[in-house]
Amino acid sequence: MLIGGLITAALIVYLRMRDRALTQMQNAEKHYRELFDSAPAMYVITRDEKGVPIISDCNALFLKTLKYERKEVIGHSLAEFHSPESRLRLLSESGYRGAMAGRIVSGERELVRSDGRIIPVLLRGDPIADDEGTIVGTRAMYVDNREQKSAEEQMRLVVESAPNGMLMIDSKGTITLVNTRVEQLFGYRRHDLLGKSVEMLIPQRFRGSLQRLREEYFSDPDARTVGRGQEIFALRMDGSELPVEIGLNPINSSGGLQVLASVLDISERKLVEEEIRALNVTLERRVKQRTEEIEALNATLEQRVIERTKELETENSQRRSIESELQHAHDELQRSVLELERHNQEMRLVSEMVELLESCRSVDEAYEIIIRRLPLLLHSTSGALYMMRASRNFLDYVGCWGEPTCEFEKTFDPEDCWALRRNKPHGMESEESDLICKHVEDAESPAHPYLCLPMVAHGDIMGLLHIRYTRENEVGRNITANSAKAISEQLSLILANLRLRETLKNQSIRDPQTGLFNRRYMEDSLDRELNRAERSGKPLVVAMLDLDHFKNLNDRFGHSAGDAVLQEWSNILKSKFRGSDIVCRYGGEEFVIILPEIAPDAAHQRLDQLREDLRRMIVRQDGQSIESVTVSIGIAYYPVHGRTMLDLLHVADQALYRAKEMGRNCAVMASQEPREEARSDWSLRTS
């Protein structure tokens, strides 16, 4: 009885477990079928029968698009649903045969609906293998390609609105598309360029090499460098040459592979680069001059040794005197050698510092290197480095070295330093030693002598090198002063060079009117932040802002007032966001703000407060008071509203549009299902 009961219980448990497993399998199969039928692309599963792809399954979109019932498709050859031309490619090595050989195939195909209508599609075919690895069939994904022409038209609108010159050429070098900016750059009318060879825009001496590059670009996909700028000279209609930067991007259009070239006028950049080159030449000339001085000193020392040796040979009779003189000469030589070694060591350290400074990416990075290296060059000293503000009314403390007990003014007027007043070195031991600089008196009573050295480049005072001597430096004070003067001159040239480089960089990423980042920098930054958000899994908020009735404000108060409002609004934007936030001028009175790693609700609250700050803003211009300026804000965030830059900007623009519809002066968060019908309107606006 007991054993029978146990067997019965075990059987019941087994049957329940089997029923549960069958139920789970049925649910999994149902879930797979729901996903398969709800896929946004057409899917077809085939099995191989003697080299013929027979359809074993397909999803609902395939049946809906081709207008067939499932029973009319299952068991039939996949080739029956292709056009005659597409059928040949289907059964070729680049199609079904390639997939059965284990390769992934892709390309353009034509499917035929039940009513005979041709549907252009894009194909991706993958092999299907059984448990033993044998390929038994294929999985084909088809994507409807009828929107290709619409996309090409949108591309044309984007090209026309681009700030750079944009032209498209085919593999033969024929111009197929240009924008208005190309007409402005080269002086041609649009109809004079279309259908003509791109070589008409290239000077004769460059045409041969550019033709070879074009042929290589079209023939070898691996050799293509997408978007990378290349500097060349272009030829205007009037025969003059123009330095430009060319960026190339391959475009697959209905006419085949073409290249979209971006043409940027770099005349101003070339002028700045020439100034930098001139500064480098000046610096090299200074280094060469110091090297020649060292060589001359070596030659002098050698000559003195020779002279002393000859004297010893001729005065052999006066041995004791000669020995005394020889010892004296030896001591003098030792001092000279030590001085030369010290000088060589100093030059080596200076060269190392110059090399490091030339590799710096910013002036702030250079300041840190200078403060760390100066104690190695100016032994037994303390000091500080000051830089002149752009307004030229104050000098700001950058850093110091030496004794920690020394105190230095953090900010002072140039008039407080005698060296800056007279544009020449000044110290306590000069002829005017009773004249102590006010910035030294204000810091502390000077316990030791000091030296102030103006840092001058191209006739402009850009800073001050302030040195304080210690008691240990009493003997070598003159040597230190001479070295400091030479170092100050070199540092001035290098820092001027770095400032020019920073100016060039800011010109490329900043909007000149507001000082905010420009649209190009915004696009690069948004791509970078999207990648970072994808890796970290944290949200990324994108907001699009538009000043309400800005055109009416310009018409009423004048463009100078409009510029003042833009400037004050930009100052508010700069002061209200974190260092990791990116604030950009998108164009006109439109702005884009990128907020990484912030909750959408918190971002919404901050942006709504920003709207209130603008409403309370008062701008006074030409005796007029401008107030109650309002802004409409649209907000979208990753990943709910999109995973690409285009999608996020599109959704944020939709939300901005709704804010305008709601009466303006509000911040609107996009819904989780943005309206698709607004996408084309937004595409036209951004174009």
PDB file of N, CA and C in Angstrom, residues 529-565:
ATOM      1  N   GLU A 529      27.999  62.329 -26.477  1.00  0.00           N
ATOM      2  CA  GLU A 529      27.226  62.094 -25.253  1.00  0.00           C
ATOM      3  C   GLU A 529      26.245  60.935 -25.420  1.00  0.00           C
ATOM      4  N   LEU A 530      25.719  60.730 -26.638  1.00  0.00           N
ATOM      5  CA  LEU A 530      24.844  59.583 -26.874  1.00  0.00           C
ATOM      6  C   LEU A 530      25.609  58.273 -26.701  1.00  0.00           C
ATOM      7  N   ASN A 531      26.832  58.217 -27.226  1.00  0.00           N
ATOM      8  CA  ASN A 531      27.658  57.018 -27.035  1.00  0.00           C
ATOM      9  C   ASN A 531      27.944  56.796 -25.550  1.00  0.00           C
ATOM     10  N   ARG A 532      28.242  57.878 -24.824  1.00  0.00           N
ATOM     11  CA  ARG A 532      28.531  57.763 -23.391  1.00  0.00           C
ATOM     12  C   ARG A 532      27.283  57.316 -22.622  1.00  0.00           C
ATOM     13  N   ALA A 533      26.113  57.843 -22.994  1.00  0.00           N
ATOM     14  CA  ALA A 533      24.876  57.443 -22.323  1.00  0.00           C
ATOM     15  C   ALA A 533      24.544  55.982 -22.604  1.00  0.00           C
ATOM     16  N   GLU A 534      24.838  55.538 -23.827  1.00  0.00           N
ATOM     17  CA  GLU A 534      24.577  54.140 -24.165  1.00  0.00           C
ATOM     18  C   GLU A 534      25.457  53.204 -23.332  1.00  0.00           C
ATOM     19  N   ARG A 535      26.728  53.597 -23.126  1.00  0.00           N
ATOM     20  CA  ARG A 535      27.627  52.763 -22.317  1.00  0.00           C
ATOM     21  C   ARG A 535      27.239  52.782 -20.838  1.00  0.00           C
ATOM     22  N   SER A 536      26.893  53.939 -20.314  1.00  0.00           N
ATOM     23  CA  SER A 536      26.636  54.066 -18.883  1.00  0.00           C
ATOM     24  C   SER A 536      25.201  53.710 -18.501  1.00  0.00           C
ATOM     25  N   GLY A 537      24.279  53.736 -19.473  1.00  0.00           N
ATOM     26  CA  GLY A 537      22.886  53.465 -19.155  1.00  0.00           C
ATOM     27  C   GLY A 537      22.179  54.613 -18.463  1.00  0.00           C
ATOM     28  N   LYS A 538      22.804  55.789 -18.411  1.00  0.00           N
ATOM     29  CA  LYS A 538      22.208  56.936 -17.736  1.00  0.00           C
ATOM     30  C   LYS A 538      21.451  57.811 -18.740  1.00  0.00           C
ATOM     31  N   PRO A 539      20.456  58.591 -18.272  1.00  0.00           N
ATOM     32  CA  PRO A 539      19.654  59.407 -19.205  1.00  0.00           C
ATOM     33  C   PRO A 539      20.459  60.571 -19.778  1.00  0.00           C
ATOM     34  N   LEU A 540      19.981  61.065 -20.910  1.00  0.00           N
ATOM     35  CA  LEU A 540      20.565  62.237 -21.569  1.00  0.00           C
ATOM     36  C   LEU A 540      19.405  63.099 -22.060  1.00  0.00           C
ATOM     37  N   VAL A 541      19.362  64.333 -21.577  1.00  0.00           N
ATOM     38  CA  VAL A 541      18.246  65.236 -21.904  1.00  0.00           C
ATOM     39  C   VAL A 541      18.696  66.235 -22.968  1.00  0.00           C
ATOM     40  N   VAL A 542      17.846  66.446 -23.975  1.00  0.00           N
ATOM     41  CA  VAL A 542      18.094  67.436 -25.035  1.00  0.00           C
ATOM     42  C   VAL A 542      16.904  68.400 -25.054  1.00  0.00           C
ATOM     43  N   ALA A 543      17.215  69.689 -24.940  1.00  0.00           N
ATOM     44  CA  ALA A 543      16.161  70.711 -24.943  1.00  0.00           C
ATOM     45  C   ALA A 543      16.384  71.666 -26.109  1.00  0.00           C
ATOM     46  N   MET A 544      15.296  72.034 -26.791  1.00  0.00           N
ATOM     47  CA  MET A 544      15.349  73.016 -27.876  1.00  0.00           C
ATOM     48  C   MET A 544      14.545  74.241 -27.435  1.00  0.00           C
ATOM     49  N   LEU A 545      15.182  75.426 -27.506  1.00  0.00           N
ATOM     50  CA  LEU A 545      14.580  76.660 -27.018  1.00  0.00           C
ATOM     51  C   LEU A 545      14.444  77.658 -28.165  1.00  0.00           C
ATOM     52  N   ASP A 546      13.364  78.434 -28.154  1.00  0.00           N
ATOM     53  CA  ASP A 546      13.130  79.443 -29.188  1.00  0.00           C
ATOM     54  C   ASP A 546      12.542  80.690 -28.520  1.00  0.00           C
ATOM     55  N   LEU A 547      13.232  81.844 -28.690  1.00  0.00           N
ATOM     56  CA  LEU A 547      12.741  83.100 -28.113  1.00  0.00           C
ATOM     57  C   LEU A 547      11.435  83.494 -28.811  1.00  0.00           C
ATOM     58  N   ASP A 548      10.420  83.782 -28.013  1.00  0.00           N
ATOM     59  CA  ASP A 548       9.099  84.090 -28.571  1.00  0.00           C
ATOM     60  C   ASP A 548       9.074  85.492 -29.185  1.00  0.00           C
ATOM     61  N   HIS A 549       8.452  85.592 -30.359  1.00  0.00           N
ATOM     62  CA  HIS A 549       8.213  86.886 -31.031  1.00  0.00           C
ATOM     63  C   HIS A 549       9.507  87.684 -31.198  1.00  0.00           C
ATOM     64  N   PHE A 550      10.606  87.001 -31.489  1.00  0.00           N
ATOM     65  CA  PHE A 550      11.884  87.715 -31.585  1.00  0.00           C
ATOM     66  C   PHE A 550      11.908  88.645 -32.802  1.00  0.00           C
ATOM     67  N   LYS A 551      11.271  88.238 -33.886  1.00  0.00           N
ATOM     68  CA  LYS A 551      11.226  89.105 -35.070  1.00  0.00           C
ATOM     69  C   LYS A 551      10.479  90.400 -34.756  1.00  0.00           C
ATOM     70  N   ASN A 552       9.372  90.286 -34.011  1.00  0.00           N
ATOM     71  CA  ASN A 552       8.633  91.498 -33.636  1.00  0.00           C
ATOM     72  C   ASN A 552       9.493  92.414 -32.767  1.00  0.00           C
ATOM     73  N   LEU A 553      10.301  91.806 -31.883  1.00  0.00           N
ATOM     74  CA  LEU A 553      11.195  92.604 -31.030  1.00  0.00           C
ATOM     75  C   LEU A 553      12.202  93.373 -31.888  1.00  0.00           C
ATOM     76  N   ASN A 554      12.771  92.700 -32.900  1.00  0.00           N
ATOM     77  CA  ASN A 554      13.715  93.372 -33.807  1.00  0.00           C
ATOM     78  C   ASN A 554      13.032  94.507 -34.560  1.00  0.00           C
ATOM     79  N   ASP A 555      11.811  94.233 -35.044  1.00  0.00           N
ATOM     80  CA  ASP A 555      11.103  95.260 -35.810  1.00  0.00           C
ATOM     81  C   ASP A 555      10.747  96.459 -34.938  1.00  0.00           C
ATOM     82  N   ARG A 556      10.443  96.213 -33.690  1.00  0.00           N
ATOM     83  CA  ARG A 556       9.990  97.294 -32.802  1.00  0.00           C
ATOM     84  C   ARG A 556      11.156  98.102 -32.242  1.00  0.00           C
ATOM     85  N   PHE A 557      12.190  97.428 -31.744  1.00  0.00           N
ATOM     86  CA  PHE A 557      13.281  98.120 -31.056  1.00  0.00           C
ATOM     87  C   PHE A 557      14.548  98.266 -31.911  1.00  0.00           C
ATOM     88  N   GLY A 558      14.644  97.515 -33.005  1.00  0.00           N
ATOM     89  CA  GLY A 558      15.844  97.598 -33.826  1.00  0.00           C
ATOM     90  C   GLY A 558      16.755  96.399 -33.597  1.00  0.00           C
ATOM     91  N   HIS A 559      17.624  96.144 -34.583  1.00  0.00           N
ATOM     92  CA  HIS A 559      18.493  94.966 -34.507  1.00  0.00           C
ATOM     93  C   HIS A 559      19.528  95.092 -33.398  1.00  0.00           C
ATOM     94  N   SER A 560      19.955  96.313 -33.070  1.00  0.00           N
ATOM     95  CA  SER A 560      20.928  96.458 -31.973  1.00  0.00           C
ATOM     96  C   SER A 560      20.311  96.014 -30.656  1.00  0.00           C
ATOM     97  N   ALA A 561      19.027  96.299 -30.472  1.00  0.00           N
ATOM     98  CA  ALA A 561      18.343  95.835 -29.263  1.00  0.00           C
ATOM     99  C   ALA A 561      18.206  94.320 -29.278  1.00  0.00           C
ATOM    100  N   GLY A 562      17.894  93.762 -30.470  1.00  0.00           N
ATOM    101  CA  GLY A 562      17.810  92.305 -30.564  1.00  0.00           C
ATOM    102  C   GLY A 562      19.130  91.642 -30.231  1.00  0.00           C
ATOM    103  N   ASP A 563      20.236  92.243 -30.717  1.00  0.00           N
ATOM    104  CA  ASP A 563      21.565  91.697 -30.390  1.00  0.00           C
ATOM    105  C   ASP A 563      21.825  91.770 -28.894  1.00  0.00           C
ATOM    106  N   ALA A 564      21.399  92.870 -28.258  1.00  0.00           N
ATOM    107  CA  ALA A 564      21.612  93.010 -26.807  1.00  0.00           C
ATOM    108  C   ALA A 564      20.821  91.954 -26.041  1.00  0.00           C
ATOM    109  N   VAL A 565      19.593  91.667 -26.493  1.00  0.00           N
ATOM    110  CA  VAL A 565      18.785  90.629 -25.835  1.00  0.00           C
ATOM    111  C   VAL A 565      19.453  89.266 -25.989  1.00  0.00           C
TER     112      VAL A 565
END
